[in-house]
PDB file of C-alpha atoms in Angstrom:
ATOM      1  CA  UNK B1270      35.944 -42.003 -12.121  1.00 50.00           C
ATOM      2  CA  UNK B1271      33.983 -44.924 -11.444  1.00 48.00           C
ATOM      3  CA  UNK B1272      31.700 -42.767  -9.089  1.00 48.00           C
ATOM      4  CA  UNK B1273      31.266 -40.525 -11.591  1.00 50.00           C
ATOM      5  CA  UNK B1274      30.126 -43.074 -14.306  1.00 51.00           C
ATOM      6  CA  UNK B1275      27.961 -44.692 -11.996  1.00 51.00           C
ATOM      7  CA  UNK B1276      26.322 -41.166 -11.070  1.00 56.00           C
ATOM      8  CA  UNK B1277      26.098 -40.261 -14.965  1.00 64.00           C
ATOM      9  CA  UNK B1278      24.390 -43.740 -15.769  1.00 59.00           C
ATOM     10  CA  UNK B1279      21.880 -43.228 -12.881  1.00 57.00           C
ATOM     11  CA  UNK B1280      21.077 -39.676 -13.740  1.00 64.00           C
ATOM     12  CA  UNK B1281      20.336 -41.316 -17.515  1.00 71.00           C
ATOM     13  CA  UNK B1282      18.538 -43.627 -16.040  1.00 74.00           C
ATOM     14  CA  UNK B1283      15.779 -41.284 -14.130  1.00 70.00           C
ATOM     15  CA  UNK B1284      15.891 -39.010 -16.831  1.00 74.00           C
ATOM     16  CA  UNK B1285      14.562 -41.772 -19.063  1.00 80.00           C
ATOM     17  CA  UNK B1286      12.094 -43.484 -16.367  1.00 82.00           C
ATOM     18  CA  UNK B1287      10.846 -39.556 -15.471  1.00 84.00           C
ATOM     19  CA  UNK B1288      10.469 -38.973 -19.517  1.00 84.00           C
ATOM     20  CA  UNK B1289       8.570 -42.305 -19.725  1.00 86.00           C
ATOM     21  CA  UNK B1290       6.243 -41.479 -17.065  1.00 85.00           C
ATOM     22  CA  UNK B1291       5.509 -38.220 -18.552  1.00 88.00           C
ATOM     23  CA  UNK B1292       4.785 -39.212 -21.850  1.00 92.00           C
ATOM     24  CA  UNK B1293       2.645 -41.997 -20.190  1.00 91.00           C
ATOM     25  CA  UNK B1294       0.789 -39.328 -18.456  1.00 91.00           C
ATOM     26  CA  UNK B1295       0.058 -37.528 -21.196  1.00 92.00           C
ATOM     27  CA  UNK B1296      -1.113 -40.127 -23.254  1.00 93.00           C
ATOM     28  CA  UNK B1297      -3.563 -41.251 -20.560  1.00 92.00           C
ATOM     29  CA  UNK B1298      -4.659 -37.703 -20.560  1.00 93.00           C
ATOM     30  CA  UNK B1299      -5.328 -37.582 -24.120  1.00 94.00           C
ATOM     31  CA  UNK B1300      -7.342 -40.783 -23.918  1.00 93.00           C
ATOM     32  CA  UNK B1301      -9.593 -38.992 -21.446  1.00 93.00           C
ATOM     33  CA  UNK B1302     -10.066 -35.852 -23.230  1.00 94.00           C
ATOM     34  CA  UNK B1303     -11.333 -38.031 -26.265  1.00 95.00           C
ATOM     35  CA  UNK B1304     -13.575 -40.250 -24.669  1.00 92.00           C
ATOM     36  CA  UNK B1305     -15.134 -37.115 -22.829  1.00 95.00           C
ATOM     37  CA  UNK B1306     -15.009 -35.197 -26.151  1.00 96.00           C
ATOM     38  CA  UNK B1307     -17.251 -38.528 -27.896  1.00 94.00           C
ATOM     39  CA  UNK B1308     -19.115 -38.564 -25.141  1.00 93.00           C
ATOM     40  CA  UNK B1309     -20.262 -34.422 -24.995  1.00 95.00           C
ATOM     41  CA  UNK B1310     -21.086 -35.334 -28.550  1.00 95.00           C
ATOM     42  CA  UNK B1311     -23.145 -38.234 -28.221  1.00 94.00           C
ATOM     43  CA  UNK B1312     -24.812 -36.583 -24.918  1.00 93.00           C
ATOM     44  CA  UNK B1313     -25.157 -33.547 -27.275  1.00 93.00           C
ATOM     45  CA  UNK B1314     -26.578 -35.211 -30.749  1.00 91.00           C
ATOM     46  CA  UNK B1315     -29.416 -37.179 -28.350  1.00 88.00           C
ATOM     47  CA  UNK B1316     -30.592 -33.921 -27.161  1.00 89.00           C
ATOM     48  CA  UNK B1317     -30.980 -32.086 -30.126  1.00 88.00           C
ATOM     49  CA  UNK B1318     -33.357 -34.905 -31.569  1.00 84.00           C
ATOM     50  CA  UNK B1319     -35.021 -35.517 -28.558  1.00 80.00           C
ATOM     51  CA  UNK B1320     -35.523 -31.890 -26.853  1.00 80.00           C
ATOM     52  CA  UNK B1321     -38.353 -30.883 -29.121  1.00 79.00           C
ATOM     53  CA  UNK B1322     -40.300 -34.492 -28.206  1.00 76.00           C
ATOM     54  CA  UNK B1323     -39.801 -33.390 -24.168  1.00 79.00           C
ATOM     55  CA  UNK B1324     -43.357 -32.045 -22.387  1.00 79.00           C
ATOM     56  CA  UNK B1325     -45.117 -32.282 -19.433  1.00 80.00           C
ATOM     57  CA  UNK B1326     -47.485 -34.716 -21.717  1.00 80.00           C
ATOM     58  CA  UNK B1327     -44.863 -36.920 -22.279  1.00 80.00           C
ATOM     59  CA  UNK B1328     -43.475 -37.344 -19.035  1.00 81.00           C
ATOM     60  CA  UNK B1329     -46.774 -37.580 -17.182  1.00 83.00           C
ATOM     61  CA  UNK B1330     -48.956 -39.148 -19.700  1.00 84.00           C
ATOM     62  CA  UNK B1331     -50.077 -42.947 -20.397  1.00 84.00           C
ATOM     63  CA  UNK B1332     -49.360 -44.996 -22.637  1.00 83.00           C
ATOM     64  CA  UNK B1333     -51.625 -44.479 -25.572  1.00 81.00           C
ATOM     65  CA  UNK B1334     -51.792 -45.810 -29.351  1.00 82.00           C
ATOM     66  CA  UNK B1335     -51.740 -42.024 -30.740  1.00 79.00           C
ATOM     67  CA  UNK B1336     -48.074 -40.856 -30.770  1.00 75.00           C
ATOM     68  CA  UNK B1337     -49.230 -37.114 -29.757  1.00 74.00           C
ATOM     69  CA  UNK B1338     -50.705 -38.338 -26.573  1.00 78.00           C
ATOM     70  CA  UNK B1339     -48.677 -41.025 -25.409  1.00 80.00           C
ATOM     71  CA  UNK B1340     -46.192 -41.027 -22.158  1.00 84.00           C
ATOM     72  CA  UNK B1341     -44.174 -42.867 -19.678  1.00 86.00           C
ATOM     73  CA  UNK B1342     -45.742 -41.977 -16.335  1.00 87.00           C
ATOM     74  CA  UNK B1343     -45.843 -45.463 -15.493  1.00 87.00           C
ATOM     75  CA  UNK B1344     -42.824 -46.277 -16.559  1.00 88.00           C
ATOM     76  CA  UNK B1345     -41.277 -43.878 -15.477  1.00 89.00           C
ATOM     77  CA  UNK B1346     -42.693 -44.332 -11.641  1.00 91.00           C
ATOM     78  CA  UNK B1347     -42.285 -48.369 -11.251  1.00 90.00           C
ATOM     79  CA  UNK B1348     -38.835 -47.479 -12.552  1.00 91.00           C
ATOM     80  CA  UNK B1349     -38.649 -45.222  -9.604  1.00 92.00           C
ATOM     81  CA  UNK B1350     -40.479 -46.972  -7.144  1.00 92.00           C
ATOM     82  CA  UNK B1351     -38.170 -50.673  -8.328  1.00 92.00           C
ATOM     83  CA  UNK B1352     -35.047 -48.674  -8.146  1.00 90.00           C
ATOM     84  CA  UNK B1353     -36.017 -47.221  -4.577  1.00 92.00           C
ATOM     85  CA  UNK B1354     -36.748 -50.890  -3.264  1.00 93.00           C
ATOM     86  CA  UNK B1355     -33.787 -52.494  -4.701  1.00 92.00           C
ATOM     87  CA  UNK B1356     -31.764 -50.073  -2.861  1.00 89.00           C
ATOM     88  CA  UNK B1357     -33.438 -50.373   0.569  1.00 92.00           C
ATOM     89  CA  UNK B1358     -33.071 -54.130   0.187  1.00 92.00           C
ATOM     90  CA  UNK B1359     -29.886 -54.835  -1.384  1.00 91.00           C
ATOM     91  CA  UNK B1360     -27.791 -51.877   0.307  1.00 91.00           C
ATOM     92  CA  UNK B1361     -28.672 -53.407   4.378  1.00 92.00           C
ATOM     93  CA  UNK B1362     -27.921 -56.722   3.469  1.00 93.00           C
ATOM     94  CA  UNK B1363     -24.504 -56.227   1.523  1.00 92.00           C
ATOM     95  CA  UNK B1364     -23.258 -53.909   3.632  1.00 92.00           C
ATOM     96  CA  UNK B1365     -24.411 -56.315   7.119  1.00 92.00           C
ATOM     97  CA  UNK B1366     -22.901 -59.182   5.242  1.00 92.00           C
ATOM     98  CA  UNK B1367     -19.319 -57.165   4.350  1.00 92.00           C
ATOM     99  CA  UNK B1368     -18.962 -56.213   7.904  1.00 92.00           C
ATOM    100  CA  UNK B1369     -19.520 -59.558   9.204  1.00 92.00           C
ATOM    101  CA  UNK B1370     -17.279 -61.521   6.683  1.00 91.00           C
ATOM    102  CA  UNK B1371     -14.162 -58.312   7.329  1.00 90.00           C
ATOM    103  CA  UNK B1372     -14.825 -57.722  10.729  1.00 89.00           C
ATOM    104  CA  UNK B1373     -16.759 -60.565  12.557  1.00 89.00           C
ATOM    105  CA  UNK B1374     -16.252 -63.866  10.968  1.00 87.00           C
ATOM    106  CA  UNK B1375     -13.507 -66.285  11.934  1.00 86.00           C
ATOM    107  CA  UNK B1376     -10.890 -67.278   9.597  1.00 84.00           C
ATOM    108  CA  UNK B1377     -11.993 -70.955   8.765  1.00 86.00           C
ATOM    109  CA  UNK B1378     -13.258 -73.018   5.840  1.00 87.00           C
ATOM    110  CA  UNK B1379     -16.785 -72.046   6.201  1.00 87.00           C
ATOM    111  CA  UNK B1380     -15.994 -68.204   5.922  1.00 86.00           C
ATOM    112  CA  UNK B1381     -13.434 -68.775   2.492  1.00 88.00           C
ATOM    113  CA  UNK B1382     -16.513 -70.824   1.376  1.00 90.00           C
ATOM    114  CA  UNK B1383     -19.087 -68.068   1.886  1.00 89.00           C
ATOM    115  CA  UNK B1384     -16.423 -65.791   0.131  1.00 89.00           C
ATOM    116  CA  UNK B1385     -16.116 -67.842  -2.507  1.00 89.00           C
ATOM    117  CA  UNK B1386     -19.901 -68.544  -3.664  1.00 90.00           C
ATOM    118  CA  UNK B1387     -20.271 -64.878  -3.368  1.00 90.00           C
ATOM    119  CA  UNK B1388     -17.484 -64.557  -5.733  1.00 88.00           C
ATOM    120  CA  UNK B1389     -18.582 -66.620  -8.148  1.00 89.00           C
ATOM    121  CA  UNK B1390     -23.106 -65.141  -8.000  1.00 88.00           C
ATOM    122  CA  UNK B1391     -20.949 -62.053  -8.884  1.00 84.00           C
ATOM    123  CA  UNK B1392     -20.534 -63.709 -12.359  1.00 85.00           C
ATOM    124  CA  UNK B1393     -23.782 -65.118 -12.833  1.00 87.00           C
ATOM    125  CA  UNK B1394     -25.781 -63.996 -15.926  1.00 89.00           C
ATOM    126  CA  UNK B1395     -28.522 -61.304 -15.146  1.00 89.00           C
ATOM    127  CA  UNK B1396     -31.014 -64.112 -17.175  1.00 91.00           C
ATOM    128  CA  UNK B1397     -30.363 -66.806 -14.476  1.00 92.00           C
ATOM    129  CA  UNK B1398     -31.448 -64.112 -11.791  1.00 92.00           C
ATOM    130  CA  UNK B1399     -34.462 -63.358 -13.716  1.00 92.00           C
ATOM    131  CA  UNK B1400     -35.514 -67.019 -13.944  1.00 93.00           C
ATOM    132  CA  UNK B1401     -34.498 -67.417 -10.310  1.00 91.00           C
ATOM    133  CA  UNK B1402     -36.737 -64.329  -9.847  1.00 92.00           C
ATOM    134  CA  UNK B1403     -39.930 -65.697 -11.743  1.00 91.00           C
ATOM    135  CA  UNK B1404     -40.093 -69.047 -10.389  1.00 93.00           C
ATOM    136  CA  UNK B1405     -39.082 -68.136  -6.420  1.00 91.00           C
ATOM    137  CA  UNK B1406     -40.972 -64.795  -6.030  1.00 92.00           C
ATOM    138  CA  UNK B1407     -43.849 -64.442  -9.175  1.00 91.00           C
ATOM    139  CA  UNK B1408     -44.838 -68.180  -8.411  1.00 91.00           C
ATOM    140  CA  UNK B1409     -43.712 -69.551  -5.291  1.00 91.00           C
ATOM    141  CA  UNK B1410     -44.173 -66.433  -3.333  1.00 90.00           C
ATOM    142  CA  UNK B1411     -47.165 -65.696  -5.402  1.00 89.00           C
ATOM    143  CA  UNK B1412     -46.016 -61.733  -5.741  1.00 89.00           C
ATOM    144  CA  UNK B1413     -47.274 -61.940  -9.494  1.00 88.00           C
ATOM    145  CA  UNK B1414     -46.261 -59.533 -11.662  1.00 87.00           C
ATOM    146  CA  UNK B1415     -45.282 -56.323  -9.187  1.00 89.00           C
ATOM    147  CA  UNK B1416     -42.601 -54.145  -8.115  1.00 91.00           C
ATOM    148  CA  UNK B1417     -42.039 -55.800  -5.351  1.00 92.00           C
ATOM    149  CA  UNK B1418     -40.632 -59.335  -7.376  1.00 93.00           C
ATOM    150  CA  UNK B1419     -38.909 -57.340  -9.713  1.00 92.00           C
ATOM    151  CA  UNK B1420     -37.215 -55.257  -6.771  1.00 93.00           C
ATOM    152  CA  UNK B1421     -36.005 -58.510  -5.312  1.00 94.00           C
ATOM    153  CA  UNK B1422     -35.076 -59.958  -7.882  1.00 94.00           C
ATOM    154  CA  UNK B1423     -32.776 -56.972  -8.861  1.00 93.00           C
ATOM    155  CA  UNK B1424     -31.601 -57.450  -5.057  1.00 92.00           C
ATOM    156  CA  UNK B1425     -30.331 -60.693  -5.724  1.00 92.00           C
ATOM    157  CA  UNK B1426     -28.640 -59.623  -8.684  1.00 91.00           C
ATOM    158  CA  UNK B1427     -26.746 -56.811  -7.181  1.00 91.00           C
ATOM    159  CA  UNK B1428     -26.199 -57.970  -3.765  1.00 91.00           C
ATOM    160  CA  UNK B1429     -22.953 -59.753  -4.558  1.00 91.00           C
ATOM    161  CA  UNK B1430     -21.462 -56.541  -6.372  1.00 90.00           C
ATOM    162  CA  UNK B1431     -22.335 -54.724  -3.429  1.00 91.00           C
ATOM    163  CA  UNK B1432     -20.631 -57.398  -0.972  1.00 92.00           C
ATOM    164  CA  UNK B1433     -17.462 -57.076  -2.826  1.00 91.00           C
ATOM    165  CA  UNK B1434     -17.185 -53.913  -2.846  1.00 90.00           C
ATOM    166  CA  UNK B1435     -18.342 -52.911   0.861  1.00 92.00           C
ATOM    167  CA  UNK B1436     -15.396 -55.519   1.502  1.00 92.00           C
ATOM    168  CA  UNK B1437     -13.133 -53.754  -0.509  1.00 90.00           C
ATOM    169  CA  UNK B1438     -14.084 -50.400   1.088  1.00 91.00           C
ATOM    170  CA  UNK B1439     -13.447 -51.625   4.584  1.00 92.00           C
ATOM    171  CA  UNK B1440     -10.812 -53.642   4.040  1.00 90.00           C
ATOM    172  CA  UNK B1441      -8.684 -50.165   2.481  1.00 89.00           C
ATOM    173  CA  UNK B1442      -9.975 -48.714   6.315  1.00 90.00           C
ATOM    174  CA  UNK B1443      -6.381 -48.183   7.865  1.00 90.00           C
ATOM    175  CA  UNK B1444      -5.977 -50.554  10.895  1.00 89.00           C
ATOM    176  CA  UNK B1445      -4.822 -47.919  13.254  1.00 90.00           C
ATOM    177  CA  UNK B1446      -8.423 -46.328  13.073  1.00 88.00           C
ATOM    178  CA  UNK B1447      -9.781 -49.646  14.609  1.00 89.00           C
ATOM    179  CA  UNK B1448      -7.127 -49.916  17.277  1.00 88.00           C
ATOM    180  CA  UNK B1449      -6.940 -46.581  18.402  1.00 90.00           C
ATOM    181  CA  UNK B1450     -10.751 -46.606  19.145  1.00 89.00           C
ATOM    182  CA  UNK B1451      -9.915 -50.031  21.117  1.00 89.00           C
ATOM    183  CA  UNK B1452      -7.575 -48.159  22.895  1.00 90.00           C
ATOM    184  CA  UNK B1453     -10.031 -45.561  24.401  1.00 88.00           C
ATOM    185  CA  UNK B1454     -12.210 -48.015  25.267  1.00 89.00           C
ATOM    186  CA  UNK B1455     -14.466 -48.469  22.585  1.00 87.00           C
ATOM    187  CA  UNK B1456     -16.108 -51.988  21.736  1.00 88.00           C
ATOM    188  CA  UNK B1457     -15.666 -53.714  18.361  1.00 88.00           C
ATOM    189  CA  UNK B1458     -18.748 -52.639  16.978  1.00 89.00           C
ATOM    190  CA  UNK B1459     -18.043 -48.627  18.594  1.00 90.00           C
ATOM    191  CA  UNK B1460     -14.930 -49.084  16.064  1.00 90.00           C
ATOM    192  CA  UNK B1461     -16.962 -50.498  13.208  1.00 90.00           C
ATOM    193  CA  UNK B1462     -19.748 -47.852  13.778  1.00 90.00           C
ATOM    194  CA  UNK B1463     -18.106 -44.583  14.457  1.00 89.00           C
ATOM    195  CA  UNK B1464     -14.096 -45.614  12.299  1.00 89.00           C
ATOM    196  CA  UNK B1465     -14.727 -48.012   9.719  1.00 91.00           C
ATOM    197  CA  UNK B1466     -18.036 -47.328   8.191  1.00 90.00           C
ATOM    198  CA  UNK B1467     -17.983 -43.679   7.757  1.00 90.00           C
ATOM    199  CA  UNK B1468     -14.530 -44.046   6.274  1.00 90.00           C
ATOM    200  CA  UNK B1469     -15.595 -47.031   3.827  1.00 90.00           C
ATOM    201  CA  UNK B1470     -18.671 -45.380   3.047  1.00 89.00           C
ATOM    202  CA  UNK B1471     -17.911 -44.017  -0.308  1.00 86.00           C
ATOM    203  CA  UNK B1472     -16.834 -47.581  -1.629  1.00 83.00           C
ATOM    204  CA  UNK B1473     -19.600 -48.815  -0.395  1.00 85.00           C
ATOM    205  CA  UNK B1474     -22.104 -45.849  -2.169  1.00 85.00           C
ATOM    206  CA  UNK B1475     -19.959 -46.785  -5.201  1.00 79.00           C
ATOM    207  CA  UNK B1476     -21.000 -50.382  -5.360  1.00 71.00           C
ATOM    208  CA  UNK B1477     -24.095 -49.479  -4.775  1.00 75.00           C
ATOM    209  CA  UNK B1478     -24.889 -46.914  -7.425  1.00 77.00           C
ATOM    210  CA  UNK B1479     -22.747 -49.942  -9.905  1.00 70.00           C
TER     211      UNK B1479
END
């Protein structure tokens, strides 16, 4: 009898936890289907007011101080052009440093201090970057007022997003991967190279695109 209570109780028990989980389930669902159905309709409303402003003129155009011939050309390419240098800067260096701190660097003090100060120029506001920016590259550098500072600057910005992340990307690599390579010979940076980066690689193109 005892059993058999015990058996009934547990059976309530799932029942309940499984009707839980599916009620959970669908209420994260439903969350998702509104914030994609506000989102359609925001995506939606800008394109109906904006479609009939849309022409070659305007995309390919200067700036100019009649509203019928004015266009974002340049804009539009040093947005390119700072976006492009940001990445080929920022991306080498964050992913280098991720693979040296995960893979390469020795448990000590200095390594959990490096972790930590890369931690905490995650949380730095974008406006201390962009003073760091004018006074180290505009002035001291003397790049003036190009793509180049403003690509560099957005490096600095984004490199420790793209640290953590990269670390978080390799560190999800499973284990076995490295020491199975080890085990047919390969050296520690064979593993890295051919195991761990092309698995982490997504996380990493993740931070990156953040």
């Amino acid at each position: 009898g005892g059993i058999g209570a015990g058996g009934s109780l547990f059976d309530t028990r799932h029942g309940t936890r499984r009707r839980v989980g599916v009620l959970f389930a669908a209420v994260c669902f439903i969350a998702t289907v509104v914030g994609i159905v506000f989102l359609a309709v925001l995506l939606i409303d800008i394109w109906r007011d904006g479609a009939s402003r849309l022409s070659t003129t305007f995309l390919s155009g200067y700036p100019s101080r009649f509203p019928s011939r004015a266009g974002i050309r340049p804009a539009l390419v040093g947005s390119l052009w700072t976006l492009s240098l940001t990445a080929l800067i920022s991306f080498p260096l964050g992913v280098g440093t991720a693979v040296w701190l995960e893979e390469y660097a020795p448990k000590n003090r200095l390594a959990r201090y490096i972790q930590i100060n890369i931690a905490n120029l995650a949380g730095v506001p974008s406006i201390v970057y962009g003073i760091l920016g004018l006074a180290l590259f505009v002035r001291a550098l003397a790049l003036g007022q190009s793509v180049l500072a403003g690509a560099l600057t957005l490096a600095l910005l984004i490199l420790p997003v793209i640290i953590i992340a990269s670390q978080e990307a390799i560190r999800a690599v499973p284990n076995s991967l490295r020491l199975g390579a080890y085990a047919l010979g390969a050296t520690r940076w064979e593993a890295i190279r051919h195991q761990v980066l092309p698995q982490a690689l997504a996380g990493m193109l993740t931070g990156t695109i953040i």
